[in-house]
GROMACS .gro file of N, CA, C and O in nm:
model
  292
    1GLN      N    1   0.676  -1.321   2.714
    1GLN     CA    2   0.525  -1.319   2.717
    1GLN      C    3   0.475  -1.282   2.566
    1GLN      O    4   0.522  -1.188   2.498
    2HIS      N    5   0.384  -1.365   2.526
    2HIS     CA    6   0.324  -1.343   2.388
    2HIS      C    7   0.186  -1.287   2.404
    2HIS      O    8   0.111  -1.326   2.496
    3VAL      N    9   0.153  -1.195   2.318
    3VAL     CA   10   0.018  -1.131   2.318
    3VAL      C   11  -0.052  -1.199   2.196
    3VAL      O   12  -0.018  -1.164   2.074
    4HIS      N   13  -0.137  -1.298   2.223
    4HIS     CA   14  -0.190  -1.366   2.115
    4HIS      C   15  -0.275  -1.290   2.018
    4HIS      O   16  -0.265  -1.316   1.889
    5ARG      N   17  -0.343  -1.187   2.068
    5ARG     CA   18  -0.428  -1.106   1.977
    5ARG      C   19  -0.339  -1.021   1.879
    5ARG      O   20  -0.367  -1.014   1.760
    6VAL      N   21  -0.225  -0.974   1.931
    6VAL     CA   22  -0.138  -0.898   1.837
    6VAL      C   23  -0.067  -0.996   1.739
    6VAL      O   24  -0.054  -0.956   1.629
    7GLU      N   25  -0.026  -1.114   1.787
    7GLU     CA   26   0.032  -1.206   1.700
    7GLU      C   27  -0.050  -1.255   1.593
    7GLU      O   28  -0.013  -1.265   1.472
    8ARG      N   29  -0.189  -1.264   1.627
    8ARG     CA   30  -0.288  -1.301   1.526
    8ARG      C   31  -0.296  -1.195   1.420
    8ARG      O   32  -0.311  -1.221   1.303
    9ALA      N   33  -0.305  -1.073   1.462
    9ALA     CA   34  -0.323  -0.956   1.372
    9ALA      C   35  -0.197  -0.951   1.281
    9ALA      O   36  -0.210  -0.926   1.161
   10ILE      N   37  -0.080  -0.973   1.335
   10ILE     CA   38   0.045  -0.957   1.245
   10ILE      C   39   0.044  -1.079   1.147
   10ILE      O   40   0.082  -1.059   1.035
   11ARG      N   41  -0.003  -1.199   1.198
   11ARG     CA   42  -0.002  -1.305   1.105
   11ARG      C   43  -0.110  -1.283   0.986
   11ARG      O   44  -0.085  -1.323   0.871
   12THR      N   45  -0.227  -1.217   1.025
   12THR     CA   46  -0.323  -1.187   0.917
   12THR      C   47  -0.265  -1.090   0.820
   12THR      O   48  -0.283  -1.108   0.692
   13VAL      N   49  -0.199  -0.989   0.859
   13VAL     CA   50  -0.130  -0.905   0.766
   13VAL      C   51  -0.031  -0.963   0.674
   13VAL      O   52  -0.020  -0.954   0.555
   14LYS      N   53   0.057  -1.054   0.745
   14LYS     CA   54   0.157  -1.127   0.668
   14LYS      C   55   0.092  -1.207   0.566
   14LYS      O   56   0.144  -1.224   0.449
   15GLU      N   57  -0.014  -1.281   0.596
   15GLU     CA   58  -0.079  -1.370   0.500
   15GLU      C   59  -0.141  -1.290   0.379
   15GLU      O   60  -0.131  -1.344   0.270
   16ALA      N   61  -0.202  -1.180   0.415
   16ALA     CA   62  -0.256  -1.102   0.307
   16ALA      C   63  -0.145  -1.041   0.211
   16ALA      O   64  -0.172  -1.038   0.088
   17VAL      N   65  -0.035  -0.998   0.263
   17VAL     CA   66   0.073  -0.950   0.187
   17VAL      C   67   0.132  -1.061   0.100
   17VAL      O   68   0.150  -1.054  -0.021
   18ARG      N   69   0.145  -1.177   0.160
   18ARG     CA   70   0.202  -1.292   0.098
   18ARG      C   71   0.113  -1.324  -0.024
   18ARG      O   72   0.151  -1.365  -0.136
   19SER      N   73  -0.029  -1.327   0.005
   19SER     CA   74  -0.124  -1.359  -0.106
   19SER      C   75  -0.110  -1.267  -0.210
   19SER      O   76  -0.123  -1.298  -0.331
   20ALA      N   77  -0.097  -1.145  -0.183
   20ALA     CA   78  -0.091  -1.039  -0.291
   20ALA      C   79   0.035  -1.055  -0.370
   20ALA      O   80   0.032  -1.037  -0.492
   21ILE      N   81   0.146  -1.091  -0.308
   21ILE     CA   82   0.271  -1.107  -0.384
   21ILE      C   83   0.261  -1.218  -0.479
   21ILE      O   84   0.297  -1.213  -0.595
   22TYR      N   85   0.197  -1.333  -0.433
   22TYR     CA   86   0.190  -1.452  -0.515
   22TYR      C   87   0.081  -1.440  -0.623
   22TYR      O   88   0.073  -1.522  -0.718
   23SER      N   89  -0.004  -1.344  -0.613
   23SER     CA   90  -0.117  -1.328  -0.704
   23SER      C   91  -0.085  -1.249  -0.831
   23SER      O   92  -0.155  -1.253  -0.932
   24VAL      N   93   0.034  -1.183  -0.824
   24VAL     CA   94   0.070  -1.098  -0.946
   24VAL      C   95   0.167  -1.168  -1.028
   24VAL      O   96   0.258  -1.248  -0.975
   25PRO      N   97   0.166  -1.158  -1.162
   25PRO     CA   98   0.256  -1.231  -1.237
   25PRO      C   99   0.392  -1.176  -1.271
   25PRO      O  100   0.454  -1.207  -1.367
   26PHE      N  101   0.431  -1.073  -1.192
   26PHE     CA  102   0.560  -1.006  -1.208
   26PHE      C  103   0.626  -0.995  -1.067
   26PHE      O  104   0.560  -1.011  -0.968
   27SER      N  105   0.748  -0.976  -1.066
   27SER     CA  106   0.824  -0.959  -0.933
   27SER      C  107   0.791  -0.821  -0.881
   27SER      O  108   0.786  -0.715  -0.948
   28ILE      N  109   0.790  -0.811  -0.757
   28ILE     CA  110   0.745  -0.680  -0.690
   28ILE      C  111   0.886  -0.613  -0.646
   28ILE      O  112   0.967  -0.678  -0.570
   29SER      N  113   0.901  -0.492  -0.671
   29SER     CA  114   1.014  -0.411  -0.626
   29SER      C  115   1.020  -0.385  -0.477
   29SER      O  116   0.903  -0.394  -0.422
   30PRO      N  117   1.124  -0.351  -0.420
   30PRO     CA  118   1.124  -0.322  -0.277
   30PRO      C  119   1.032  -0.211  -0.236
   30PRO      O  120   0.970  -0.214  -0.132
   31LEU      N  121   1.016  -0.107  -0.319
   31LEU     CA  122   0.923   0.001  -0.298
   31LEU      C  123   0.777  -0.043  -0.297
   31LEU      O  124   0.707  -0.003  -0.213
   32MET      N  125   0.751  -0.119  -0.398
   32MET     CA  126   0.610  -0.169  -0.409
   32MET      C  127   0.587  -0.260  -0.280
   32MET      O  128   0.464  -0.254  -0.237
   33LEU      N  129   0.680  -0.330  -0.242
   33LEU     CA  130   0.661  -0.416  -0.119
   33LEU      C  131   0.624  -0.343   0.002
   33LEU      O  132   0.536  -0.373   0.075
   34ARG      N  133   0.707  -0.233   0.019
   34ARG     CA  134   0.689  -0.141   0.129
   34ARG      C  135   0.537  -0.085   0.127
   34ARG      O  136   0.470  -0.077   0.224
   35LEU      N  137   0.506  -0.029   0.018
   35LEU     CA  138   0.367   0.024  -0.007
   35LEU      C  139   0.258  -0.079   0.013
   35LEU      O  140   0.155  -0.054   0.075
   36LEU      N  141   0.281  -0.204  -0.026
   36LEU     CA  142   0.186  -0.310  -0.004
   36LEU      C  143   0.175  -0.347   0.148
   36LEU      O  144   0.061  -0.354   0.193
   37VAL      N  145   0.283  -0.343   0.217
   37VAL     CA  146   0.279  -0.371   0.361
   37VAL      C  147   0.207  -0.259   0.436
   37VAL      O  148   0.131  -0.279   0.527
   38VAL      N  149   0.229  -0.133   0.395
   38VAL     CA  150   0.162  -0.017   0.456
   38VAL      C  151   0.010  -0.022   0.416
   38VAL      O  152  -0.071   0.015   0.514
   39SER      N  153  -0.024  -0.051   0.304
   39SER     CA  154  -0.170  -0.035   0.261
   39SER      C  155  -0.247  -0.160   0.296
   39SER      O  156  -0.374  -0.152   0.315
   40THR      N  157  -0.184  -0.271   0.327
   40THR     CA  158  -0.268  -0.396   0.358
   40THR      C  159  -0.346  -0.383   0.486
   40THR      O  160  -0.474  -0.409   0.481
   41PRO      N  161  -0.297  -0.330   0.604
   41PRO     CA  162  -0.393  -0.317   0.711
   41PRO      C  163  -0.504  -0.221   0.692
   41PRO      O  164  -0.613  -0.240   0.739
   42LYS      N  165  -0.488  -0.124   0.608
   42LYS     CA  166  -0.590  -0.022   0.570
   42LYS      C  167  -0.701  -0.100   0.490
   42LYS      O  168  -0.823  -0.077   0.524
   43LYS      N  169  -0.660  -0.189   0.402
   43LYS     CA  170  -0.762  -0.262   0.324
   43LYS      C  171  -0.831  -0.366   0.411
   43LYS      O  172  -0.952  -0.387   0.397
   44ILE      N  173  -0.755  -0.426   0.496
   44ILE     CA  174  -0.821  -0.524   0.594
   44ILE      C  175  -0.923  -0.454   0.679
   44ILE      O  176  -1.031  -0.500   0.704
   45ASN      N  177  -0.901  -0.334   0.732
   45ASN     CA  178  -0.992  -0.253   0.806
   45ASN      C  179  -1.114  -0.207   0.743
   45ASN      O  180  -1.210  -0.155   0.794
   46LEU      N  181  -1.115  -0.214   0.601
   46LEU     CA  182  -1.225  -0.178   0.526
   46LEU      C  183  -1.331  -0.285   0.515
   46LEU      O  184  -1.447  -0.272   0.470
   47ARG      N  185  -1.293  -0.413   0.551
   47ARG     CA  186  -1.384  -0.527   0.545
   47ARG      C  187  -1.473  -0.540   0.665
   47ARG      O  188  -1.423  -0.506   0.781
   48TYR      N  189  -1.585  -0.593   0.647
   48TYR     CA  190  -1.680  -0.619   0.756
   48TYR      C  191  -1.631  -0.738   0.835
   48TYR      O  192  -1.569  -0.829   0.780
   49SER      N  193  -1.652  -0.741   0.961
   49SER     CA  194  -1.615  -0.856   1.050
   49SER      C  195  -1.735  -0.925   1.098
   49SER      O  196  -1.840  -0.870   1.137
   50SER      N  197  -1.729  -1.057   1.099
   50SER     CA  198  -1.839  -1.136   1.136
   50SER      C  199  -1.859  -1.128   1.288
   50SER      O  200  -1.964  -1.169   1.338
   51ALA      N  201  -1.762  -1.092   1.364
   51ALA     CA  202  -1.771  -1.076   1.509
   51ALA      C  203  -1.845  -0.951   1.551
   51ALA      O  204  -1.897  -0.952   1.664
   52ARG      N  205  -1.876  -0.859   1.468
   52ARG     CA  206  -1.951  -0.738   1.504
   52ARG      C  207  -2.102  -0.756   1.469
   52ARG      O  208  -2.129  -0.806   1.362
   53THR      N  209  -2.177  -0.708   1.550
   53THR     CA  210  -2.325  -0.721   1.523
   53THR      C  211  -2.386  -0.586   1.474
   53THR      O  212  -2.489  -0.589   1.425
   54ASP      N  213  -2.315  -0.473   1.491
   54ASP     CA  214  -2.365  -0.348   1.440
   54ASP      C  215  -2.331  -0.317   1.291
   54ASP      O  216  -2.366  -0.213   1.244
   55MET      N  217  -2.271  -0.403   1.217
   55MET     CA  218  -2.237  -0.389   1.076
   55MET      C  219  -2.159  -0.275   1.046
   55MET      O  220  -2.188  -0.207   0.955
   56GLN      N  221  -2.059  -0.243   1.128
   56GLN     CA  222  -1.963  -0.143   1.091
   56GLN      C  223  -1.818  -0.200   1.079
   56GLN      O  224  -1.792  -0.299   1.138
   57THR      N  225  -1.741  -0.145   0.979
   57THR     CA  226  -1.611  -0.192   0.969
   57THR      C  227  -1.526  -0.126   1.071
   57THR      O  228  -1.570  -0.020   1.130
   58PRO      N  229  -1.405  -0.184   1.093
   58PRO     CA  230  -1.306  -0.115   1.193
   58PRO      C  231  -1.284   0.035   1.141
   58PRO      O  232  -1.256   0.123   1.220
   59PHE      N  233  -1.268   0.048   1.008
   59PHE     CA  234  -1.249   0.182   0.961
   59PHE      C  235  -1.356   0.275   1.002
   59PHE      O  236  -1.326   0.397   1.037
   60GLU      N  237  -1.483   0.240   0.981
   60GLU     CA  238  -1.593   0.328   1.019
   60GLU      C  239  -1.593   0.360   1.174
   60GLU      O  240  -1.618   0.472   1.216
   61ILE      N  241  -1.560   0.264   1.250
   61ILE     CA  242  -1.558   0.282   1.395
   61ILE      C  243  -1.442   0.390   1.436
   61ILE      O  244  -1.465   0.476   1.518
   62LEU      N  245  -1.325   0.371   1.376
   62LEU     CA  246  -1.217   0.462   1.417
   62LEU      C  247  -1.225   0.593   1.349
   62LEU      O  248  -1.190   0.695   1.415
   63SER      N  249  -1.274   0.602   1.228
   63SER     CA  250  -1.284   0.734   1.164
   63SER      C  251  -1.409   0.810   1.184
   63SER      O  252  -1.411   0.930   1.166
   64GLY      N  253  -1.521   0.725   1.218
   64GLY     CA  254  -1.648   0.796   1.232
   64GLY      C  255  -1.721   0.831   1.107
   64GLY      O  256  -1.815   0.900   1.106
   65ARG      N  257  -1.672   0.772   0.995
   65ARG     CA  258  -1.739   0.804   0.865
   65ARG      C  259  -1.742   0.678   0.783
   65ARG      O  260  -1.661   0.585   0.806
   66LYS      N  261  -1.829   0.667   0.678
   66LYS     CA  262  -1.831   0.563   0.597
   66LYS      C  263  -1.718   0.564   0.502
   66LYS      O  264  -1.661   0.671   0.460
   67ALA      N  265  -1.681   0.443   0.452
   67ALA     CA  266  -1.563   0.436   0.353
   67ALA      C  267  -1.617   0.478   0.221
   67ALA      O  268  -1.726   0.441   0.177
   68ASP      N  269  -1.527   0.563   0.154
   68ASP     CA  270  -1.563   0.610   0.010
   68ASP      C  271  -1.457   0.532  -0.075
   68ASP      O  272  -1.340   0.551  -0.057
   69LEU      N  273  -1.510   0.446  -0.163
   69LEU     CA  274  -1.416   0.376  -0.245
   69LEU      C  275  -1.322   0.459  -0.330
   69LEU      O  276  -1.209   0.415  -0.354
   70ARG      N  277  -1.368   0.566  -0.378
   70ARG     CA  278  -1.278   0.659  -0.452
   70ARG      C  279  -1.166   0.714  -0.362
   70ARG      O  280  -1.059   0.738  -0.424
   71ARG      N  281  -1.192   0.745  -0.242
   71ARG     CA  282  -1.100   0.813  -0.161
   71ARG      C  283  -1.011   0.714  -0.078
   71ARG      O  284  -0.895   0.732  -0.058
   72ASP      N  285  -1.075   0.611  -0.037
   72ASP     CA  286  -1.010   0.526   0.069
   72ASP      C  287  -0.948   0.405   0.019
   72ASP      O  288  -0.878   0.329   0.090
   73VAL      N  289  -0.970   0.369  -0.109
   73VAL     CA  290  -0.914   0.241  -0.154
   73VAL      C  291  -0.800   0.271  -0.262
   73VAL      O  292  -0.766   0.356  -0.305
   0.00000   0.00000   0.00000
């Protein structure tokens, strides 16, 4: 059994990581790759979704506070 919603979320994270890897002009070390994989979902959750009408990011919904760019990015 496949859970399409979960598979789509995984594919979104993979695409974002792949995009970040190919956008830098140097090779990424294994440690940097791990950090990139961990931080990518956090960055995705800071973006607004067109599916929501209340103009809150997933981060704001889960944490109950507005994102602070100095602290959360």
